[in-house]
Amino acid sequence: MPLTLSPVRPAADEQAGRDAPVACTLHGDEQAECAGQWRELLGQAVSREEIADGLRLTFPSGPGLAGRLAALAAAEQDCCAFFAFGFELAANALVLTVRAPQSAAVLLADLFAATA
């Protein structure tokens, strides 16, 4: 029996998050702490690619790093529900995809900016 693939549609709750208002509920020191945590982890990315509505970042594989990225992405959802995160685990890589609506492009660029 042949396998037929169809376009992937976002799950209802993923779409709901993408339709969420573009606003962060963190303020001041909380925002700075969160941004610092992202910078620390993003510094471990081995590649970064801009995609139509976000970024695709590749990291070395490993359960410790995967757990930290997943925990930070989950925390990010609590304060910035408009971001959508996806993870792909492969033999030698962990790929994190971050998507945001066009109206949040500046926030996406600020939070996930390339680190030196």
mmCIF file of N, CA and C in Angstrom:
data_model
loop_
_atom_site.group_PDB
_atom_site.id
_atom_site.type_symbol
_atom_site.label_atom_id
_atom_site.label_comp_id
_atom_site.label_asym_id
_atom_site.label_seq_id
_atom_site.Cartn_x
_atom_site.Cartn_y
_atom_site.Cartn_z
ATOM 1 N N MET A 1 0.841 -1.172 0.000
ATOM 2 C CA MET A 1 0.000 0.000 0.000
ATOM 3 C C MET A 1 0.889 1.239 0.000
ATOM 4 N N PRO A 2 0.727 2.167 -0.953
ATOM 5 C CA PRO A 2 1.566 3.361 -0.997
ATOM 6 C C PRO A 2 1.211 4.326 0.136
ATOM 7 N N LEU A 3 2.207 5.046 0.555
ATOM 8 C CA LEU A 3 2.040 6.049 1.593
ATOM 9 C C LEU A 3 1.801 7.396 0.937
ATOM 10 N N THR A 4 0.743 8.074 1.346
ATOM 11 C CA THR A 4 0.428 9.392 0.805
ATOM 12 C C THR A 4 0.640 10.434 1.893
ATOM 13 N N LEU A 5 1.411 11.447 1.567
ATOM 14 C CA LEU A 5 1.664 12.526 2.515
ATOM 15 C C LEU A 5 0.824 13.731 2.150
ATOM 16 N N SER A 6 0.335 14.396 3.160
ATOM 17 C CA SER A 6 -0.440 15.612 2.924
ATOM 18 C C SER A 6 0.208 16.749 3.706
ATOM 19 N N PRO A 7 -0.115 17.985 3.341
ATOM 20 C CA PRO A 7 0.481 19.111 4.065
ATOM 21 C C PRO A 7 0.142 19.041 5.548
ATOM 22 N N VAL A 8 1.099 19.430 6.366
ATOM 23 C CA VAL A 8 0.890 19.434 7.803
ATOM 24 C C VAL A 8 0.150 20.705 8.184
ATOM 25 N N ARG A 9 -0.889 20.542 8.943
ATOM 26 C CA ARG A 9 -1.629 21.689 9.462
ATOM 27 C C ARG A 9 -1.305 21.839 10.933
ATOM 28 N N PRO A 10 -1.179 23.053 11.433
ATOM 29 C CA PRO A 10 -0.879 23.229 12.849
ATOM 30 C C PRO A 10 -1.991 22.635 13.705
ATOM 31 N N ALA A 11 -1.585 22.058 14.826
ATOM 32 C CA ALA A 11 -2.574 21.574 15.786
ATOM 33 C C ALA A 11 -3.373 22.758 16.300
ATOM 34 N N ALA A 12 -4.570 22.496 16.790
ATOM 35 C CA ALA A 12 -5.449 23.582 17.251
ATOM 36 C C ALA A 12 -4.769 24.442 18.305
ATOM 37 N N ASP A 13 -4.087 23.807 19.304
ATOM 38 C CA ASP A 13 -3.464 24.618 20.338
ATOM 39 C C ASP A 13 -2.237 25.351 19.821
ATOM 40 N N GLU A 14 -1.518 24.791 18.841
ATOM 41 C CA GLU A 14 -0.385 25.511 18.255
ATOM 42 C C GLU A 14 -0.891 26.745 17.527
ATOM 43 N N GLN A 15 -1.968 26.606 16.772
ATOM 44 C CA GLN A 15 -2.531 27.745 16.062
ATOM 45 C C GLN A 15 -3.047 28.779 17.041
ATOM 46 N N ALA A 16 -3.635 28.325 18.138
ATOM 47 C CA ALA A 16 -4.137 29.263 19.142
ATOM 48 C C ALA A 16 -2.990 30.109 19.687
ATOM 49 N N GLY A 17 -1.829 29.483 19.941
ATOM 50 C CA GLY A 17 -0.671 30.228 20.419
ATOM 51 C C GLY A 17 -0.190 31.228 19.396
ATOM 52 N N ARG A 18 -0.238 30.857 18.119
ATOM 53 C CA ARG A 18 0.212 31.754 17.062
ATOM 54 C C ARG A 18 -0.742 32.934 16.915
ATOM 55 N N ASP A 19 -1.986 32.761 17.331
ATOM 56 C CA ASP A 19 -2.957 33.843 17.264
ATOM 57 C C ASP A 19 -2.974 34.665 18.552
ATOM 58 N N ALA A 20 -2.141 34.286 19.522
ATOM 59 C CA ALA A 20 -2.094 34.994 20.794
ATOM 60 C C ALA A 20 -1.563 36.408 20.572
ATOM 61 N N PRO A 21 -1.946 37.325 21.434
ATOM 62 C CA PRO A 21 -1.421 38.693 21.317
ATOM 63 C C PRO A 21 0.101 38.695 21.417
ATOM 64 N N VAL A 22 0.729 39.570 20.660
ATOM 65 C CA VAL A 22 2.188 39.680 20.695
ATOM 66 C C VAL A 22 2.542 40.581 21.870
ATOM 67 N N ALA A 23 2.776 39.923 22.994
ATOM 68 C CA ALA A 23 3.119 40.636 24.225
ATOM 69 C C ALA A 23 3.841 39.676 25.148
ATOM 70 N N CYS A 24 4.791 40.202 25.898
ATOM 71 C CA CYS A 24 5.518 39.420 26.890
ATOM 72 C C CYS A 24 5.024 39.839 28.263
ATOM 73 N N THR A 25 4.762 38.867 29.120
ATOM 74 C CA THR A 25 4.252 39.175 30.455
ATOM 75 C C THR A 25 5.369 39.396 31.473
ATOM 76 N N LEU A 26 6.628 39.214 31.059
ATOM 77 C CA LEU A 26 7.754 39.461 31.957
ATOM 78 C C LEU A 26 8.141 40.935 31.908
ATOM 79 N N HIS A 27 8.748 41.395 32.994
ATOM 80 C CA HIS A 27 9.171 42.791 33.062
ATOM 81 C C HIS A 27 10.575 42.878 33.645
ATOM 82 N N GLY A 28 11.300 43.902 33.253
ATOM 83 C CA GLY A 28 12.591 44.254 33.836
ATOM 84 C C GLY A 28 13.564 43.109 34.004
ATOM 85 N N ASP A 29 13.879 42.822 35.281
ATOM 86 C CA ASP A 29 14.885 41.801 35.594
ATOM 87 C C ASP A 29 14.479 40.425 35.089
ATOM 88 N N GLU A 30 13.192 40.120 35.098
ATOM 89 C CA GLU A 30 12.726 38.821 34.608
ATOM 90 C C GLU A 30 13.046 38.661 33.125
ATOM 91 N N GLN A 31 12.806 39.703 32.347
ATOM 92 C CA GLN A 31 13.126 39.657 30.917
ATOM 93 C C GLN A 31 14.622 39.492 30.702
ATOM 94 N N ALA A 32 15.407 40.223 31.457
ATOM 95 C CA ALA A 32 16.865 40.150 31.318
ATOM 96 C C ALA A 32 17.376 38.760 31.681
ATOM 97 N N GLU A 33 16.824 38.158 32.735
ATOM 98 C CA GLU A 33 17.238 36.814 33.135
ATOM 99 C C GLU A 33 16.889 35.791 32.053
ATOM 100 N N CYS A 34 15.687 35.896 31.517
ATOM 101 C CA CYS A 34 15.251 34.985 30.460
ATOM 102 C C CYS A 34 16.147 35.132 29.229
ATOM 103 N N ALA A 35 16.400 36.346 28.820
ATOM 104 C CA ALA A 35 17.257 36.601 27.655
ATOM 105 C C ALA A 35 18.658 36.048 27.890
ATOM 106 N N GLY A 36 19.169 36.179 29.107
ATOM 107 C CA GLY A 36 20.483 35.639 29.432
ATOM 108 C C GLY A 36 20.525 34.126 29.326
ATOM 109 N N GLN A 37 19.454 33.471 29.752
ATOM 110 C CA GLN A 37 19.383 32.014 29.640
ATOM 111 C C GLN A 37 19.373 31.587 28.173
ATOM 112 N N TRP A 38 18.622 32.308 27.336
ATOM 113 C CA TRP A 38 18.613 31.997 25.906
ATOM 114 C C TRP A 38 19.995 32.217 25.302
ATOM 115 N N ARG A 39 20.642 33.335 25.634
ATOM 116 C CA ARG A 39 21.975 33.615 25.081
ATOM 117 C C ARG A 39 22.958 32.500 25.419
ATOM 118 N N GLU A 40 22.900 32.019 26.664
ATOM 119 C CA GLU A 40 23.803 30.945 27.082
ATOM 120 C C GLU A 40 23.588 29.697 26.223
ATOM 121 N N LEU A 41 22.343 29.306 26.032
ATOM 122 C CA LEU A 41 22.066 28.102 25.249
ATOM 123 C C LEU A 41 22.305 28.325 23.762
ATOM 124 N N LEU A 42 21.933 29.486 23.247
ATOM 125 C CA LEU A 42 22.120 29.767 21.823
ATOM 126 C C LEU A 42 23.592 29.817 21.447
ATOM 127 N N GLY A 43 24.441 30.120 22.417
ATOM 128 C CA GLY A 43 25.875 30.110 22.177
ATOM 129 C C GLY A 43 26.406 28.723 21.835
ATOM 130 N N GLN A 44 25.614 27.687 22.123
ATOM 131 C CA GLN A 44 26.027 26.321 21.828
ATOM 132 C C GLN A 44 25.545 25.842 20.458
ATOM 133 N N ALA A 45 24.774 26.673 19.759
ATOM 134 C CA ALA A 45 24.277 26.293 18.432
ATOM 135 C C ALA A 45 25.445 26.179 17.464
ATOM 136 N N VAL A 46 25.394 25.146 16.627
ATOM 137 C CA VAL A 46 26.455 24.957 15.630
ATOM 138 C C VAL A 46 26.055 25.551 14.277
ATOM 139 N N SER A 47 24.766 25.796 14.096
ATOM 140 C CA SER A 47 24.320 26.498 12.887
ATOM 141 C C SER A 47 22.989 27.170 13.161
ATOM 142 N N ARG A 48 22.707 28.144 12.326
ATOM 143 C CA ARG A 48 21.467 28.915 12.451
ATOM 144 C C ARG A 48 21.017 29.275 11.048
ATOM 145 N N GLU A 49 19.715 29.113 10.807
ATOM 146 C CA GLU A 49 19.159 29.381 9.481
ATOM 147 C C GLU A 49 17.853 30.157 9.642
ATOM 148 N N GLU A 50 17.754 31.249 8.918
ATOM 149 C CA GLU A 50 16.490 31.984 8.910
ATOM 150 C C GLU A 50 15.514 31.241 8.013
ATOM 151 N N ILE A 51 14.284 31.098 8.476
ATOM 152 C CA ILE A 51 13.214 30.491 7.690
ATOM 153 C C ILE A 51 12.107 31.514 7.545
ATOM 154 N N ALA A 52 11.107 31.204 6.762
ATOM 155 C CA ALA A 52 10.065 32.178 6.410
ATOM 156 C C ALA A 52 9.488 32.918 7.618
ATOM 157 N N ASP A 53 9.168 32.216 8.676
ATOM 158 C CA ASP A 53 8.548 32.884 9.812
ATOM 159 C C ASP A 53 9.296 32.636 11.115
ATOM 160 N N GLY A 54 10.613 32.450 11.005
ATOM 161 C CA GLY A 54 11.371 32.219 12.221
ATOM 162 C C GLY A 54 12.799 31.803 11.975
ATOM 163 N N LEU A 55 13.287 30.917 12.854
ATOM 164 C CA LEU A 55 14.674 30.474 12.822
ATOM 165 C C LEU A 55 14.747 28.972 13.037
ATOM 166 N N ARG A 56 15.762 28.376 12.460
ATOM 167 C CA ARG A 56 16.071 26.968 12.697
ATOM 168 C C ARG A 56 17.508 26.929 13.209
ATOM 169 N N LEU A 57 17.661 26.413 14.427
ATOM 170 C CA LEU A 57 18.968 26.362 15.075
ATOM 171 C C LEU A 57 19.347 24.910 15.302
ATOM 172 N N THR A 58 20.589 24.559 14.995
ATOM 173 C CA THR A 58 21.066 23.199 15.173
ATOM 174 C C THR A 58 22.092 23.172 16.296
ATOM 175 N N PHE A 59 21.920 22.204 17.188
ATOM 176 C CA PHE A 59 22.779 22.027 18.348
ATOM 177 C C PHE A 59 23.373 20.623 18.327
ATOM 178 N N PRO A 60 24.462 20.416 19.056
ATOM 179 C CA PRO A 60 24.960 19.056 19.217
ATOM 180 C C PRO A 60 23.905 18.239 19.966
ATOM 181 N N SER A 61 23.805 16.952 19.655
ATOM 182 C CA SER A 61 22.818 16.133 20.350
ATOM 183 C C SER A 61 23.297 15.845 21.766
ATOM 184 N N GLY A 62 22.362 15.620 22.638
ATOM 185 C CA GLY A 62 22.674 15.280 24.022
ATOM 186 C C GLY A 62 21.458 15.515 24.888
ATOM 187 N N PRO A 63 21.177 14.596 25.797
ATOM 188 C CA PRO A 63 19.975 14.722 26.610
ATOM 189 C C PRO A 63 19.988 15.932 27.539
ATOM 190 N N GLY A 64 21.147 16.313 28.037
ATOM 191 C CA GLY A 64 21.212 17.468 28.928
ATOM 192 C C GLY A 64 20.815 18.754 28.224
ATOM 193 N N LEU A 65 21.400 18.991 27.073
ATOM 194 C CA LEU A 65 21.095 20.200 26.310
ATOM 195 C C LEU A 65 19.649 20.174 25.812
ATOM 196 N N ALA A 66 19.194 19.020 25.347
ATOM 197 C CA ALA A 66 17.808 18.894 24.873
ATOM 198 C C ALA A 66 16.833 19.227 25.995
ATOM 199 N N GLY A 67 17.112 18.730 27.182
ATOM 200 C CA GLY A 67 16.240 19.009 28.331
ATOM 201 C C GLY A 67 16.219 20.482 28.694
ATOM 202 N N ARG A 68 17.388 21.111 28.675
ATOM 203 C CA ARG A 68 17.456 22.540 29.007
ATOM 204 C C ARG A 68 16.732 23.387 27.970
ATOM 205 N N LEU A 69 16.913 23.056 26.681
ATOM 206 C CA LEU A 69 16.213 23.804 25.625
ATOM 207 C C LEU A 69 14.698 23.633 25.752
ATOM 208 N N ALA A 70 14.261 22.402 25.995
ATOM 209 C CA ALA A 70 12.823 22.143 26.125
ATOM 210 C C ALA A 70 12.247 22.879 27.327
ATOM 211 N N ALA A 71 12.948 22.872 28.443
ATOM 212 C CA ALA A 71 12.460 23.558 29.638
ATOM 213 C C ALA A 71 12.370 25.067 29.408
ATOM 214 N N LEU A 72 13.374 25.631 28.745
ATOM 215 C CA LEU A 72 13.359 27.074 28.491
ATOM 216 C C LEU A 72 12.263 27.438 27.492
ATOM 217 N N ALA A 73 12.068 26.601 26.476
ATOM 218 C CA ALA A 73 10.989 26.854 25.511
ATOM 219 C C ALA A 73 9.627 26.793 26.196
ATOM 220 N N ALA A 74 9.448 25.833 27.098
ATOM 221 C CA ALA A 74 8.175 25.723 27.831
ATOM 222 C C ALA A 74 7.951 26.948 28.705
ATOM 223 N N ALA A 75 8.995 27.424 29.366
ATOM 224 C CA ALA A 75 8.882 28.638 30.184
ATOM 225 C C ALA A 75 8.570 29.844 29.310
ATOM 226 N N GLU A 76 9.169 29.881 28.132
ATOM 227 C CA GLU A 76 8.925 30.986 27.202
ATOM 228 C C GLU A 76 7.453 31.031 26.783
ATOM 229 N N GLN A 77 6.845 29.868 26.637
ATOM 230 C CA GLN A 77 5.433 29.802 26.269
ATOM 231 C C GLN A 77 4.548 30.438 27.333
ATOM 232 N N ASP A 78 4.982 30.384 28.603
ATOM 233 C CA ASP A 78 4.201 30.983 29.681
ATOM 234 C C ASP A 78 4.139 32.499 29.569
ATOM 235 N N CYS A 79 5.210 33.114 29.062
ATOM 236 C CA CYS A 79 5.237 34.577 29.009
ATOM 237 C C CYS A 79 5.052 35.134 27.594
ATOM 238 N N CYS A 80 5.336 34.338 26.583
ATOM 239 C CA CYS A 80 5.254 34.791 25.188
ATOM 240 C C CYS A 80 4.572 33.704 24.360
ATOM 241 N N ALA A 81 3.274 33.566 24.523
ATOM 242 C CA ALA A 81 2.523 32.470 23.905
ATOM 243 C C ALA A 81 2.499 32.542 22.378
ATOM 244 N N PHE A 82 2.908 33.652 21.806
ATOM 245 C CA PHE A 82 2.888 33.793 20.346
ATOM 246 C C PHE A 82 4.042 33.050 19.674
ATOM 247 N N PHE A 83 5.097 32.686 20.437
ATOM 248 C CA PHE A 83 6.180 31.886 19.871
ATOM 249 C C PHE A 83 5.725 30.441 19.741
ATOM 250 N N ALA A 84 6.159 29.771 18.684
ATOM 251 C CA ALA A 84 5.913 28.336 18.506
ATOM 252 C C ALA A 84 7.272 27.659 18.402
ATOM 253 N N PHE A 85 7.472 26.600 19.171
ATOM 254 C CA PHE A 85 8.738 25.883 19.213
ATOM 255 C C PHE A 85 8.552 24.466 18.691
ATOM 256 N N GLY A 86 9.542 23.993 17.959
ATOM 257 C CA GLY A 86 9.545 22.612 17.491
ATOM 258 C C GLY A 86 10.930 22.024 17.703
ATOM 259 N N PHE A 87 10.966 20.729 18.036
ATOM 260 C CA PHE A 87 12.222 20.035 18.270
ATOM 261 C C PHE A 87 12.307 18.823 17.365
ATOM 262 N N GLU A 88 13.492 18.599 16.831
ATOM 263 C CA GLU A 88 13.754 17.397 16.041
ATOM 264 C C GLU A 88 15.046 16.794 16.574
ATOM 265 N N LEU A 89 14.966 15.540 16.985
ATOM 266 C CA LEU A 89 16.139 14.840 17.486
ATOM 267 C C LEU A 89 16.637 13.904 16.398
ATOM 268 N N ALA A 90 17.899 14.024 16.062
ATOM 269 C CA ALA A 90 18.526 13.146 15.075
ATOM 270 C C ALA A 90 19.741 12.512 15.745
ATOM 271 N N ALA A 91 20.389 11.602 15.041
ATOM 272 C CA ALA A 91 21.521 10.878 15.616
ATOM 273 C C ALA A 91 22.620 11.819 16.112
ATOM 274 N N ASN A 92 22.919 12.849 15.352
ATOM 275 C CA ASN A 92 24.035 13.725 15.719
ATOM 276 C C ASN A 92 23.638 15.175 15.902
ATOM 277 N N ALA A 93 22.343 15.449 16.002
ATOM 278 C CA ALA A 93 21.934 16.844 16.104
ATOM 279 C C ALA A 93 20.579 16.991 16.785
ATOM 280 N N LEU A 94 20.395 18.142 17.360
ATOM 281 C CA LEU A 94 19.123 18.565 17.914
ATOM 282 C C LEU A 94 18.759 19.845 17.177
ATOM 283 N N VAL A 95 17.608 19.857 16.540
ATOM 284 C CA VAL A 95 17.195 21.030 15.774
ATOM 285 C C VAL A 95 16.027 21.693 16.500
ATOM 286 N N LEU A 96 16.195 22.962 16.805
ATOM 287 C CA LEU A 96 15.158 23.770 17.439
ATOM 288 C C LEU A 96 14.640 24.749 16.401
ATOM 289 N N THR A 97 13.335 24.722 16.169
ATOM 290 C CA THR A 97 12.713 25.684 15.262
ATOM 291 C C THR A 97 11.858 26.613 16.104
ATOM 292 N N VAL A 98 12.044 27.904 15.892
ATOM 293 C CA VAL A 98 11.266 28.921 16.603
ATOM 294 C C VAL A 98 10.530 29.731 15.548
ATOM 295 N N ARG A 99 9.221 29.806 15.696
ATOM 296 C CA ARG A 99 8.401 30.566 14.749
ATOM 297 C C ARG A 99 7.616 31.641 15.501
ATOM 298 N N ALA A 100 7.319 32.715 14.789
ATOM 299 C CA ALA A 100 6.546 33.806 15.374
ATOM 300 C C ALA A 100 5.774 34.506 14.267
ATOM 301 N N PRO A 101 4.649 35.113 14.611
ATOM 302 C CA PRO A 101 3.922 35.879 13.595
ATOM 303 C C PRO A 101 4.762 37.075 13.134
ATOM 304 N N GLN A 102 4.464 37.574 11.968
ATOM 305 C CA GLN A 102 5.212 38.702 11.398
ATOM 306 C C GLN A 102 5.251 39.889 12.359
ATOM 307 N N SER A 103 4.171 40.104 13.083
ATOM 308 C CA SER A 103 4.121 41.240 14.008
ATOM 309 C C SER A 103 5.094 41.079 15.181
ATOM 310 N N ALA A 104 5.667 39.892 15.359
ATOM 311 C CA ALA A 104 6.627 39.656 16.438
ATOM 312 C C ALA A 104 8.047 39.464 15.909
ATOM 313 N N ALA A 105 8.290 39.823 14.655
ATOM 314 C CA ALA A 105 9.606 39.602 14.046
ATOM 315 C C ALA A 105 10.725 40.302 14.820
ATOM 316 N N VAL A 106 10.475 41.485 15.327
ATOM 317 C CA VAL A 106 11.499 42.211 16.078
ATOM 318 C C VAL A 106 11.801 41.490 17.388
ATOM 319 N N LEU A 107 10.769 41.005 18.067
ATOM 320 C CA LEU A 107 10.978 40.270 19.317
ATOM 321 C C LEU A 107 11.739 38.979 19.064
ATOM 322 N N LEU A 108 11.413 38.291 17.992
ATOM 323 C CA LEU A 108 12.105 37.068 17.611
ATOM 324 C C LEU A 108 13.587 37.372 17.385
ATOM 325 N N ALA A 109 13.873 38.404 16.618
ATOM 326 C CA ALA A 109 15.258 38.778 16.317
ATOM 327 C C ALA A 109 16.003 39.192 17.588
ATOM 328 N N ASP A 110 15.348 39.946 18.463
ATOM 329 C CA ASP A 110 16.008 40.400 19.702
ATOM 330 C C ASP A 110 16.342 39.240 20.629
ATOM 331 N N LEU A 111 15.392 38.354 20.843
ATOM 332 C CA LEU A 111 15.591 37.264 21.804
ATOM 333 C C LEU A 111 16.520 36.186 21.272
ATOM 334 N N PHE A 112 16.418 35.895 19.982
ATOM 335 C CA PHE A 112 17.187 34.797 19.410
ATOM 336 C C PHE A 112 18.312 35.292 18.504
ATOM 337 N N ALA A 113 18.783 36.503 18.765
ATOM 338 C CA ALA A 113 19.867 37.094 17.965
ATOM 339 C C ALA A 113 21.097 36.213 18.010
ATOM 340 N N ALA A 114 21.846 36.256 16.945
ATOM 341 C CA ALA A 114 23.101 35.500 16.884
ATOM 342 C C ALA A 114 24.018 35.994 17.997
ATOM 343 N N THR A 115 24.694 35.078 18.631
ATOM 344 C CA THR A 115 25.620 35.458 19.698
ATOM 345 C C THR A 115 27.036 35.431 19.139
ATOM 346 N N ALA A 116 27.872 36.249 19.702
ATOM 347 C CA ALA A 116 29.249 36.326 19.241
ATOM 348 C C ALA A 116 30.110 35.260 19.871
#
